[in-house]
mmCIF file of C-alpha atoms in Angstrom:
data_model
loop_
_atom_site.group_PDB
_atom_site.id
_atom_site.type_symbol
_atom_site.label_atom_id
_atom_site.label_comp_id
_atom_site.label_asym_id
_atom_site.label_seq_id
_atom_site.Cartn_x
_atom_site.Cartn_y
_atom_site.Cartn_z
ATOM 1 C CA MET Y 9 -6.539 -25.481 6.575
ATOM 2 C CA GLU Y 10 -6.641 -23.635 9.932
ATOM 3 C CA ILE Y 11 -4.138 -22.388 12.181
ATOM 4 C CA PHE Y 12 -6.569 -21.335 14.978
ATOM 5 C CA ASN Y 13 -9.600 -23.134 16.067
ATOM 6 C CA HIS Y 14 -12.631 -21.937 13.977
ATOM 7 C CA ASN Y 15 -14.845 -21.644 17.352
ATOM 8 C CA SER Y 16 -12.169 -20.046 19.584
ATOM 9 C CA ASN Y 17 -13.112 -17.061 21.668
ATOM 10 C CA VAL Y 18 -10.476 -14.468 21.941
ATOM 11 C CA ASN Y 19 -11.695 -11.330 23.236
ATOM 12 C CA PHE Y 20 -10.468 -9.018 20.790
ATOM 13 C CA LEU Y 21 -12.913 -6.523 21.214
ATOM 14 C CA GLY Y 22 -12.142 -6.479 25.081
ATOM 15 C CA MET Y 23 -8.882 -4.720 23.928
ATOM 16 C CA ARG Y 24 -10.402 -2.013 21.951
ATOM 17 C CA LYS Y 25 -9.623 0.931 23.809
ATOM 18 C CA PHE Y 26 -5.921 0.050 23.869
ATOM 19 C CA SER Y 27 -5.860 -0.904 20.173
ATOM 20 C CA ILE Y 28 -7.870 2.365 18.997
ATOM 21 C CA GLY Y 29 -5.501 4.237 20.965
ATOM 22 C CA ILE Y 30 -2.468 2.776 19.468
ATOM 23 C CA ALA Y 31 -3.975 3.098 16.006
ATOM 24 C CA ALA Y 32 -4.870 6.805 16.590
ATOM 25 C CA LEU Y 33 -1.502 7.461 18.153
ATOM 26 C CA LEU Y 34 0.102 5.904 15.042
ATOM 27 C CA MET Y 35 -1.872 7.950 12.802
ATOM 28 C CA ILE Y 36 -1.338 11.223 14.315
ATOM 29 C CA ALA Y 37 2.603 10.523 14.585
ATOM 30 C CA SER Y 38 2.488 9.568 10.779
ATOM 31 C CA ALA Y 39 0.847 12.705 9.852
ATOM 32 C CA VAL Y 40 3.333 14.809 11.879
ATOM 33 C CA LEU Y 41 6.472 12.984 10.347
ATOM 34 C CA ILE Y 42 5.180 13.535 6.923
ATOM 35 C CA ALA Y 43 4.186 17.110 7.569
ATOM 36 C CA THR Y 44 7.777 17.677 9.139
ATOM 37 C CA LYS Y 45 10.353 15.528 7.756
ATOM 38 C CA GLY Y 46 8.469 14.994 4.491
ATOM 39 C CA LEU Y 47 9.001 12.309 1.942
ATOM 40 C CA ASN Y 48 12.330 11.487 0.313
ATOM 41 C CA TYR Y 49 10.786 11.844 -3.181
ATOM 42 C CA GLY Y 50 12.516 9.832 -6.135
ATOM 43 C CA LEU Y 51 13.306 10.960 -9.763
ATOM 44 C CA ASP Y 52 9.690 10.251 -10.769
ATOM 45 C CA PHE Y 53 8.606 13.175 -8.478
ATOM 46 C CA THR Y 54 11.843 15.429 -8.428
ATOM 47 C CA GLY Y 55 12.900 15.439 -12.106
ATOM 48 C CA GLY Y 56 16.345 14.827 -13.327
ATOM 49 C CA VAL Y 57 18.364 13.502 -16.275
ATOM 50 C CA SER Y 58 17.070 10.562 -18.454
ATOM 51 C CA ILE Y 59 19.698 8.727 -20.602
ATOM 52 C CA VAL Y 60 19.426 5.696 -22.688
ATOM 53 C CA MET Y 61 22.580 3.835 -23.275
ATOM 54 C CA ASP Y 62 23.347 1.044 -25.908
ATOM 55 C CA TYR Y 63 25.932 -1.683 -25.607
ATOM 56 C CA GLN Y 64 27.337 -3.792 -28.502
ATOM 57 C CA GLN Y 65 27.436 -6.765 -26.111
ATOM 58 C CA PRO Y 66 24.971 -7.879 -23.315
ATOM 59 C CA VAL Y 67 25.286 -6.174 -20.016
ATOM 60 C CA ALA Y 68 24.037 -6.648 -16.623
ATOM 61 C CA ILE Y 69 21.911 -4.020 -14.829
ATOM 62 C CA ALA Y 70 23.933 -4.353 -11.787
ATOM 63 C CA ASP Y 71 27.176 -3.586 -13.458
ATOM 64 C CA VAL Y 72 25.601 -0.331 -14.906
ATOM 65 C CA ARG Y 73 24.667 0.540 -11.654
ATOM 66 C CA ALA Y 74 28.071 -0.175 -10.040
ATOM 67 C CA ALA Y 75 29.944 1.753 -12.764
ATOM 68 C CA LEU Y 76 27.781 4.936 -12.195
ATOM 69 C CA GLU Y 77 27.990 4.818 -8.486
ATOM 70 C CA LYS Y 78 31.944 4.545 -8.965
ATOM 71 C CA GLY Y 79 31.914 7.477 -11.182
ATOM 72 C CA GLY Y 80 30.213 9.567 -8.497
ATOM 73 C CA ILE Y 81 26.471 9.340 -9.295
ATOM 74 C CA GLU Y 82 24.462 8.412 -6.383
ATOM 75 C CA ASN Y 83 21.292 6.307 -6.573
ATOM 76 C CA PRO Y 84 20.858 5.956 -10.229
ATOM 77 C CA VAL Y 85 17.733 4.296 -11.399
ATOM 78 C CA VAL Y 86 18.783 1.791 -14.038
ATOM 79 C CA GLN Y 87 16.160 -0.501 -16.247
ATOM 80 C CA SER Y 88 16.544 -2.639 -19.155
ATOM 81 C CA LEU Y 89 14.655 -1.725 -22.273
ATOM 82 C CA GLY Y 90 13.403 -4.984 -23.576
ATOM 83 C CA GLY Y 91 16.738 -6.638 -24.012
ATOM 84 C CA THR Y 92 20.093 -7.032 -22.710
ATOM 85 C CA LYS Y 93 21.768 -4.368 -24.682
ATOM 86 C CA GLU Y 94 20.084 -1.290 -24.123
ATOM 87 C CA VAL Y 95 19.318 0.551 -20.599
ATOM 88 C CA SER Y 96 17.359 3.410 -19.456
ATOM 89 C CA ILE Y 97 18.909 5.456 -16.730
ATOM 90 C CA ARG Y 98 17.655 8.127 -14.661
ATOM 91 C CA LEU Y 99 19.701 10.291 -12.137
ATOM 92 C CA GLN Y 100 19.943 13.420 -10.213
ATOM 93 C CA PRO Y 101 22.394 15.773 -11.901
ATOM 94 C CA THR Y 102 25.663 16.203 -9.871
ATOM 95 C CA ALA Y 103 27.774 19.423 -9.714
ATOM 96 C CA ALA Y 104 29.771 18.241 -12.547
ATOM 97 C CA MET Y 105 26.636 18.370 -14.726
ATOM 98 C CA LEU Y 106 25.647 21.805 -14.086
ATOM 99 C CA ASP Y 107 26.637 24.960 -16.073
ATOM 100 C CA GLU Y 108 28.116 28.411 -14.842
ATOM 101 C CA LYS Y 109 24.363 29.397 -13.878
ATOM 102 C CA GLY Y 110 23.714 26.371 -11.940
ATOM 103 C CA LYS Y 111 21.554 24.747 -14.612
ATOM 104 C CA VAL Y 112 21.773 21.394 -15.863
ATOM 105 C CA SER Y 113 23.923 20.960 -19.010
ATOM 106 C CA LEU Y 114 22.910 17.940 -21.205
ATOM 107 C CA ASP Y 115 26.383 17.870 -22.771
ATOM 108 C CA LYS Y 116 28.295 18.003 -19.525
ATOM 109 C CA ALA Y 117 25.747 15.157 -18.287
ATOM 110 C CA LYS Y 118 26.655 13.318 -21.277
ATOM 111 C CA ALA Y 119 30.515 13.584 -20.568
ATOM 112 C CA VAL Y 120 30.046 12.396 -17.056
ATOM 113 C CA VAL Y 121 27.930 9.368 -17.704
ATOM 114 C CA SER Y 122 29.621 8.248 -20.687
ATOM 115 C CA ALA Y 123 33.031 8.528 -18.892
ATOM 116 C CA ALA Y 124 31.784 6.437 -15.976
ATOM 117 C CA LEU Y 125 30.039 3.899 -18.152
ATOM 118 C CA GLN Y 126 32.984 3.531 -20.846
ATOM 119 C CA ALA Y 127 35.636 3.063 -18.410
ATOM 120 C CA PRO Y 128 34.700 -0.522 -17.649
ATOM 121 C CA ARG Y 129 32.739 -0.983 -20.929
ATOM 122 C CA PRO Y 130 34.137 0.969 -23.888
ATOM 123 C CA ASP Y 131 31.327 -0.564 -26.262
ATOM 124 C CA ALA Y 132 28.988 1.815 -24.396
ATOM 125 C CA THR Y 133 27.291 4.610 -26.458
ATOM 126 C CA MET Y 134 24.463 7.018 -25.623
ATOM 127 C CA LYS Y 135 21.444 6.915 -27.816
ATOM 128 C CA SER Y 136 19.559 9.931 -26.111
ATOM 129 C CA ARG Y 137 19.544 12.230 -23.316
ATOM 130 C CA ASP Y 138 16.885 14.418 -21.821
ATOM 131 C CA TYR Y 139 16.164 16.386 -18.817
ATOM 132 C CA VAL Y 140 12.821 15.988 -16.811
ATOM 133 C CA SER Y 141 11.685 19.255 -14.941
ATOM 134 C CA SER Y 142 10.398 19.159 -11.274
ATOM 135 C CA GLN Y 143 7.156 20.490 -12.736
ATOM 136 C CA VAL Y 144 6.335 16.925 -14.184
ATOM 137 C CA GLY Y 145 6.989 15.665 -10.583
ATOM 138 C CA ASP Y 146 4.575 17.944 -8.937
ATOM 139 C CA GLU Y 147 1.924 16.897 -11.580
ATOM 140 C CA LEU Y 148 2.480 13.314 -10.758
ATOM 141 C CA ARG Y 149 2.339 13.989 -6.971
ATOM 142 C CA SER Y 150 -1.059 15.616 -7.136
ATOM 143 C CA ASP Y 151 -2.395 12.874 -9.371
ATOM 144 C CA GLY Y 152 -1.162 10.116 -7.022
ATOM 145 C CA VAL Y 153 -3.103 11.976 -4.147
ATOM 146 C CA VAL Y 154 -6.110 12.333 -6.295
ATOM 147 C CA ALA Y 155 -5.625 8.442 -7.396
ATOM 148 C CA VAL Y 156 -5.539 7.406 -3.653
ATOM 149 C CA ILE Y 157 -8.662 9.676 -2.614
ATOM 150 C CA VAL Y 158 -10.808 8.136 -5.729
ATOM 151 C CA VAL Y 159 -9.951 4.724 -4.825
ATOM 152 C CA ILE Y 160 -10.841 5.192 -0.989
ATOM 153 C CA ILE Y 161 -14.219 6.921 -2.090
ATOM 154 C CA GLY Y 162 -14.978 3.935 -4.444
ATOM 155 C CA ILE Y 163 -14.302 1.604 -1.791
ATOM 156 C CA MET Y 164 -16.689 3.502 0.686
ATOM 157 C CA GLY Y 165 -19.549 3.634 -2.012
ATOM 158 C CA TYR Y 166 -19.083 -0.044 -2.821
ATOM 159 C CA LEU Y 167 -19.289 -1.075 0.861
ATOM 160 C CA TRP Y 168 -22.260 1.353 1.602
ATOM 161 C CA ILE Y 169 -24.155 -0.585 -1.173
ATOM 162 C CA ARG Y 170 -23.108 -4.081 -0.494
ATOM 163 C CA PHE Y 171 -23.306 -3.765 3.479
ATOM 164 C CA GLU Y 172 -24.378 -0.675 5.269
ATOM 165 C CA ARG Y 173 -23.313 2.850 6.100
ATOM 166 C CA ARG Y 174 -21.456 1.966 9.188
ATOM 167 C CA PHE Y 175 -19.385 -0.777 7.483
ATOM 168 C CA ALA Y 176 -18.373 1.890 4.760
ATOM 169 C CA ILE Y 177 -17.374 4.425 7.432
ATOM 170 C CA ALA Y 178 -15.269 1.591 9.412
ATOM 171 C CA ALA Y 179 -13.623 0.590 6.080
ATOM 172 C CA VAL Y 180 -12.797 4.151 5.232
ATOM 173 C CA VAL Y 181 -11.390 5.110 8.457
ATOM 174 C CA THR Y 182 -9.103 1.826 8.408
ATOM 175 C CA GLU Y 183 -7.988 2.265 4.838
ATOM 176 C CA VAL Y 184 -6.924 5.732 5.901
ATOM 177 C CA HIS Y 185 -4.998 4.323 8.936
ATOM 178 C CA ASP Y 186 -3.217 1.759 6.743
ATOM 179 C CA ALA Y 187 -2.219 4.187 3.914
ATOM 180 C CA LEU Y 188 -1.270 6.940 6.369
ATOM 181 C CA ILE Y 189 0.923 4.455 8.642
ATOM 182 C CA THR Y 190 2.555 2.971 5.570
ATOM 183 C CA VAL Y 191 3.526 6.394 4.170
ATOM 184 C CA GLY Y 192 4.677 7.489 7.417
ATOM 185 C CA ILE Y 193 7.030 4.821 7.849
ATOM 186 C CA PHE Y 194 8.563 5.854 4.612
ATOM 187 C CA ALA Y 195 8.738 9.495 6.102
ATOM 188 C CA LEU Y 196 10.563 8.151 9.286
ATOM 189 C CA THR Y 197 13.132 6.088 7.427
ATOM 190 C CA GLN Y 198 13.723 8.536 4.518
ATOM 191 C CA ARG Y 199 13.609 5.601 2.000
ATOM 192 C CA GLU Y 200 13.027 6.772 -1.551
ATOM 193 C CA PHE Y 201 9.346 7.327 -2.510
ATOM 194 C CA ASP Y 202 8.980 6.973 -6.216
ATOM 195 C CA LEU Y 203 6.075 5.740 -8.718
ATOM 196 C CA THR Y 204 6.444 2.058 -7.638
ATOM 197 C CA VAL Y 205 5.891 2.964 -4.035
ATOM 198 C CA LEU Y 206 2.835 4.876 -5.070
ATOM 199 C CA ALA Y 207 1.348 2.208 -6.856
ATOM 200 C CA SER Y 208 2.091 -0.205 -3.866
ATOM 201 C CA VAL Y 209 0.296 2.253 -1.724
ATOM 202 C CA LEU Y 210 -2.692 1.893 -3.912
ATOM 203 C CA ALA Y 211 -2.168 -1.985 -3.923
ATOM 204 C CA VAL Y 212 -2.022 -1.930 0.011
ATOM 205 C CA VAL Y 213 -5.470 -0.220 0.052
ATOM 206 C CA GLY Y 214 -6.998 -2.988 -2.287
ATOM 207 C CA TYR Y 215 -5.337 -5.835 -0.439
ATOM 208 C CA SER Y 216 -6.459 -4.353 3.048
ATOM 209 C CA ILE Y 217 -9.978 -3.877 2.212
ATOM 210 C CA ASN Y 218 -10.223 -7.433 0.911
ATOM 211 C CA ASP Y 219 -9.174 -8.817 4.441
ATOM 212 C CA LYS Y 220 -12.070 -6.376 5.899
ATOM 213 C CA VAL Y 221 -14.710 -7.638 3.545
ATOM 214 C CA VAL Y 222 -14.236 -11.195 4.568
ATOM 215 C CA VAL Y 223 -14.675 -10.386 8.315
ATOM 216 C CA PHE Y 224 -17.625 -8.038 7.296
ATOM 217 C CA ASP Y 225 -19.266 -10.939 5.457
ATOM 218 C CA ARG Y 226 -18.907 -12.913 8.437
ATOM 219 C CA ILE Y 227 -20.305 -10.424 10.700
ATOM 220 C CA ARG Y 228 -23.310 -10.020 8.583
ATOM 221 C CA GLU Y 229 -23.955 -13.894 8.392
ATOM 222 C CA LEU Y 230 -23.662 -14.307 12.074
ATOM 223 C CA PHE Y 231 -26.213 -11.327 12.570
ATOM 224 C CA ARG Y 232 -28.653 -12.952 10.490
ATOM 225 C CA LEU Y 233 -28.263 -16.431 11.990
ATOM 226 C CA ALA Y 234 -28.171 -15.528 15.394
ATOM 227 C CA ARG Y 235 -31.533 -15.073 17.279
ATOM 228 C CA LYS Y 236 -30.142 -13.489 20.569
ATOM 229 C CA ALA Y 237 -26.638 -12.218 20.636
ATOM 230 C CA GLU Y 238 -25.005 -8.850 21.669
ATOM 231 C CA PRO Y 239 -23.181 -6.978 18.892
ATOM 232 C CA GLU Y 240 -19.777 -7.402 20.586
ATOM 233 C CA GLU Y 241 -20.183 -11.125 20.991
ATOM 234 C CA ILE Y 242 -20.980 -11.419 17.081
ATOM 235 C CA LEU Y 243 -17.963 -9.217 16.094
ATOM 236 C CA ASN Y 244 -15.711 -11.264 18.240
ATOM 237 C CA ARG Y 245 -17.091 -14.477 16.837
ATOM 238 C CA SER Y 246 -16.612 -12.995 13.486
ATOM 239 C CA ILE Y 247 -12.901 -11.953 13.944
ATOM 240 C CA ASN Y 248 -12.101 -15.451 15.555
ATOM 241 C CA ASN Y 249 -13.841 -17.481 12.838
ATOM 242 C CA THR Y 250 -11.836 -15.542 9.874
ATOM 243 C CA LEU Y 251 -8.660 -15.279 11.933
ATOM 244 C CA SER Y 252 -7.070 -18.476 10.264
ATOM 245 C CA ARG Y 253 -7.944 -17.296 6.671
ATOM 246 C CA THR Y 254 -6.461 -13.724 7.503
ATOM 247 C CA ILE Y 255 -3.031 -14.928 8.966
ATOM 248 C CA ILE Y 256 -2.603 -17.682 6.255
ATOM 249 C CA THR Y 257 -3.362 -15.115 3.458
ATOM 250 C CA SER Y 258 -1.205 -12.489 5.043
ATOM 251 C CA THR Y 259 1.736 -14.886 5.496
ATOM 252 C CA PHE Y 260 1.800 -16.201 1.968
ATOM 253 C CA THR Y 261 1.445 -12.748 0.471
ATOM 254 C CA ALA Y 262 4.330 -11.475 2.516
ATOM 255 C CA ILE Y 263 6.405 -14.571 1.596
ATOM 256 C CA THR Y 264 5.681 -13.708 -2.065
ATOM 257 C CA MET Y 265 6.827 -10.044 -1.415
ATOM 258 C CA ALA Y 266 9.993 -11.192 0.434
ATOM 259 C CA ALA Y 267 10.883 -13.266 -2.551
ATOM 260 C CA LEU Y 268 10.231 -10.288 -4.697
ATOM 261 C CA TYR Y 269 12.611 -8.101 -2.484
ATOM 262 C CA PHE Y 270 15.542 -10.688 -2.196
ATOM 263 C CA PHE Y 271 15.478 -11.894 -5.972
ATOM 264 C CA GLY Y 272 13.644 -9.251 -7.860
ATOM 265 C CA GLY Y 273 16.609 -6.627 -8.011
ATOM 266 C CA PRO Y 274 16.741 -2.936 -6.647
ATOM 267 C CA VAL Y 275 14.067 -1.604 -8.976
ATOM 268 C CA VAL Y 276 11.293 -3.485 -7.093
ATOM 269 C CA HIS Y 277 12.614 -3.150 -3.537
ATOM 270 C CA GLY Y 278 10.353 -0.110 -2.911
ATOM 271 C CA PHE Y 279 7.189 -1.924 -4.140
ATOM 272 C CA ALA Y 280 8.115 -4.805 -1.953
ATOM 273 C CA ILE Y 281 9.031 -3.117 1.183
ATOM 274 C CA THR Y 282 5.781 -1.143 0.977
ATOM 275 C CA MET Y 283 3.647 -4.168 0.480
ATOM 276 C CA LEU Y 284 5.254 -5.869 3.603
ATOM 277 C CA ILE Y 285 4.547 -3.044 5.548
ATOM 278 C CA GLY Y 286 1.170 -2.546 4.369
ATOM 279 C CA ILE Y 287 0.274 -6.165 4.678
ATOM 280 C CA LEU Y 288 1.278 -6.165 8.384
ATOM 281 C CA VAL Y 289 -0.480 -3.027 9.096
ATOM 282 C CA GLY Y 290 -3.534 -4.169 7.220
ATOM 283 C CA THR Y 291 -4.040 -7.237 8.952
ATOM 284 C CA LEU Y 292 -3.497 -5.712 12.356
ATOM 285 C CA SER Y 293 -6.126 -3.195 11.568
ATOM 286 C CA SER Y 294 -8.436 -5.862 10.250
ATOM 287 C CA ILE Y 295 -8.308 -7.625 13.630
ATOM 288 C CA PHE Y 296 -7.984 -4.682 16.219
ATOM 289 C CA VAL Y 297 -9.507 -1.545 14.552
ATOM 290 C CA ALA Y 298 -12.054 -2.113 11.988
ATOM 291 C CA SER Y 299 -14.649 -4.171 14.264
ATOM 292 C CA PRO Y 300 -14.015 -1.867 17.326
ATOM 293 C CA ILE Y 301 -15.112 0.988 15.104
ATOM 294 C CA LEU Y 302 -18.067 -0.821 14.002
ATOM 295 C CA LEU Y 303 -19.154 -1.496 17.787
ATOM 296 C CA TRP Y 304 -18.636 2.211 18.305
ATOM 297 C CA LEU Y 305 -20.934 3.142 15.462
ATOM 298 C CA GLY Y 306 -23.590 1.173 16.846
ATOM 299 C CA VAL Y 307 -24.056 -1.680 14.257
ATOM 300 C CA SER Y 308 -26.833 -4.062 15.042
ATOM 301 C CA LYS Y 309 -28.751 -6.845 13.792
ATOM 302 C CA LYS Y 310 -31.592 -4.536 12.543
ATOM 303 C CA ASP Y 311 -29.086 -2.904 10.189
ATOM 304 C CA LEU Y 312 -28.300 -5.880 8.252
ATOM 305 C CA MET Y 313 -31.641 -7.797 8.092
ATOM 306 C CA PRO Y 314 -33.550 -7.567 4.611
ATOM 307 C CA GLN Y 315 -36.056 -4.910 4.478
ATOM 308 C CA VAL Y 316 -39.152 -6.778 3.713
ATOM 309 C CA LYS Y 317 -42.613 -4.710 3.579
ATOM 310 C CA GLY Y 318 -46.259 -6.170 3.456
ATOM 311 C CA ASN Y 319 -45.504 -9.725 4.682
ATOM 312 C CA PRO Y 320 -45.871 -10.104 8.512
ATOM 313 C CA GLU Y 321 -44.779 -13.447 8.423
ATOM 314 C CA LEU Y 322 -41.479 -12.747 6.950
ATOM 315 C CA GLU Y 323 -40.986 -9.901 9.233
ATOM 316 C CA ARG Y 324 -41.378 -11.934 12.427
ATOM 317 C CA ARG Y 325 -38.428 -14.267 11.167
ATOM 318 C CA PRO Y 326 -34.917 -13.595 12.986
#
C-alpha cells in the first residue's frame, strides 16, 4: 500500500536550509517559553488533597467531576478504583480548605468535598483523605527529566552500534527537537502537565525514533547498493522511498490517538493531545531534519561499508 510513488524524486534536501532554520527557531522559541512561562504542572507534581469516595450505587466519573466543579472545586482529577462504586479524587485545596495559618486542613477539605458530592448523591461517603506535599512533586519532576535523558542516551548508544556515529548524533538532535517542541507547546498553551503527559513525552521519543530508524535503514541499504551516487542523492531517495510508510504509519497512529481523545474521557486527554503533537512534529523531523543533519555531518558510503581486512577481493567490491 503506497500513497506516494516509491520512485518519486522530491528534493527534500534542497529545502534543508529552510527546514533546519525553522527547526532551530522552534527549538529556541520552545526553550524560551519553558524558561519564561513555565509549565502548568498538575497535581502529580504540585501536590494536593487526595480523597477516596465510596458510593452505595454505581456512579459515573463525569457526574462526580460535575458535582465537584459545581461545588467550586476547579480541575479535579477523578478516577475509578477498579469498579463503579469507588472513586479516587485529587484536587488543589481551595481557600475554604485552609486553616487560620493558611495550611491545608483535612477536616475542612472533607467537609467541602462531602458537601459537594452528597448534594446530588446522598449515598456518597468518604473512605480516606490525605495531603500530598509539593516535595513529592519535585522528586517526580526530577525523576521525569532523568528518565527522558536516559532514554535519549540509550537511543544514541543503540544507533551508534547499529549504524554509525553520525546517525546517532542526528537521531539525538532530532529527538531533543521533537521532545522540546512538544513540551514547548504545552508551555505556550498552559495545558496541564501531569504524569500522563510526561509518559506520553517518553512515548513520543520512542515513536519518533522508530520513523528515523526506517529512513536510516534505507539510507544504509542504498549506500551499499549504489556504485556511484552522491550522499545528497542517496538521502533524497531514501526519504522518497519510505515516505508512504512514514505518512501511513503517522496517519493511523494519529487516528488512534484522536479516538482516544474523543472517547477515552478527560483523564487521557493530556496523553492523546501530547501524542498527536509528537506524531506531527516527529514525522516532519524525520523528513526534513534528520537527513539534512546527516548530510551536514558528512555521512558517506565508506562509513557504512562492512570493515573487512585481509581479503583484497572483498575490499574491491562496492
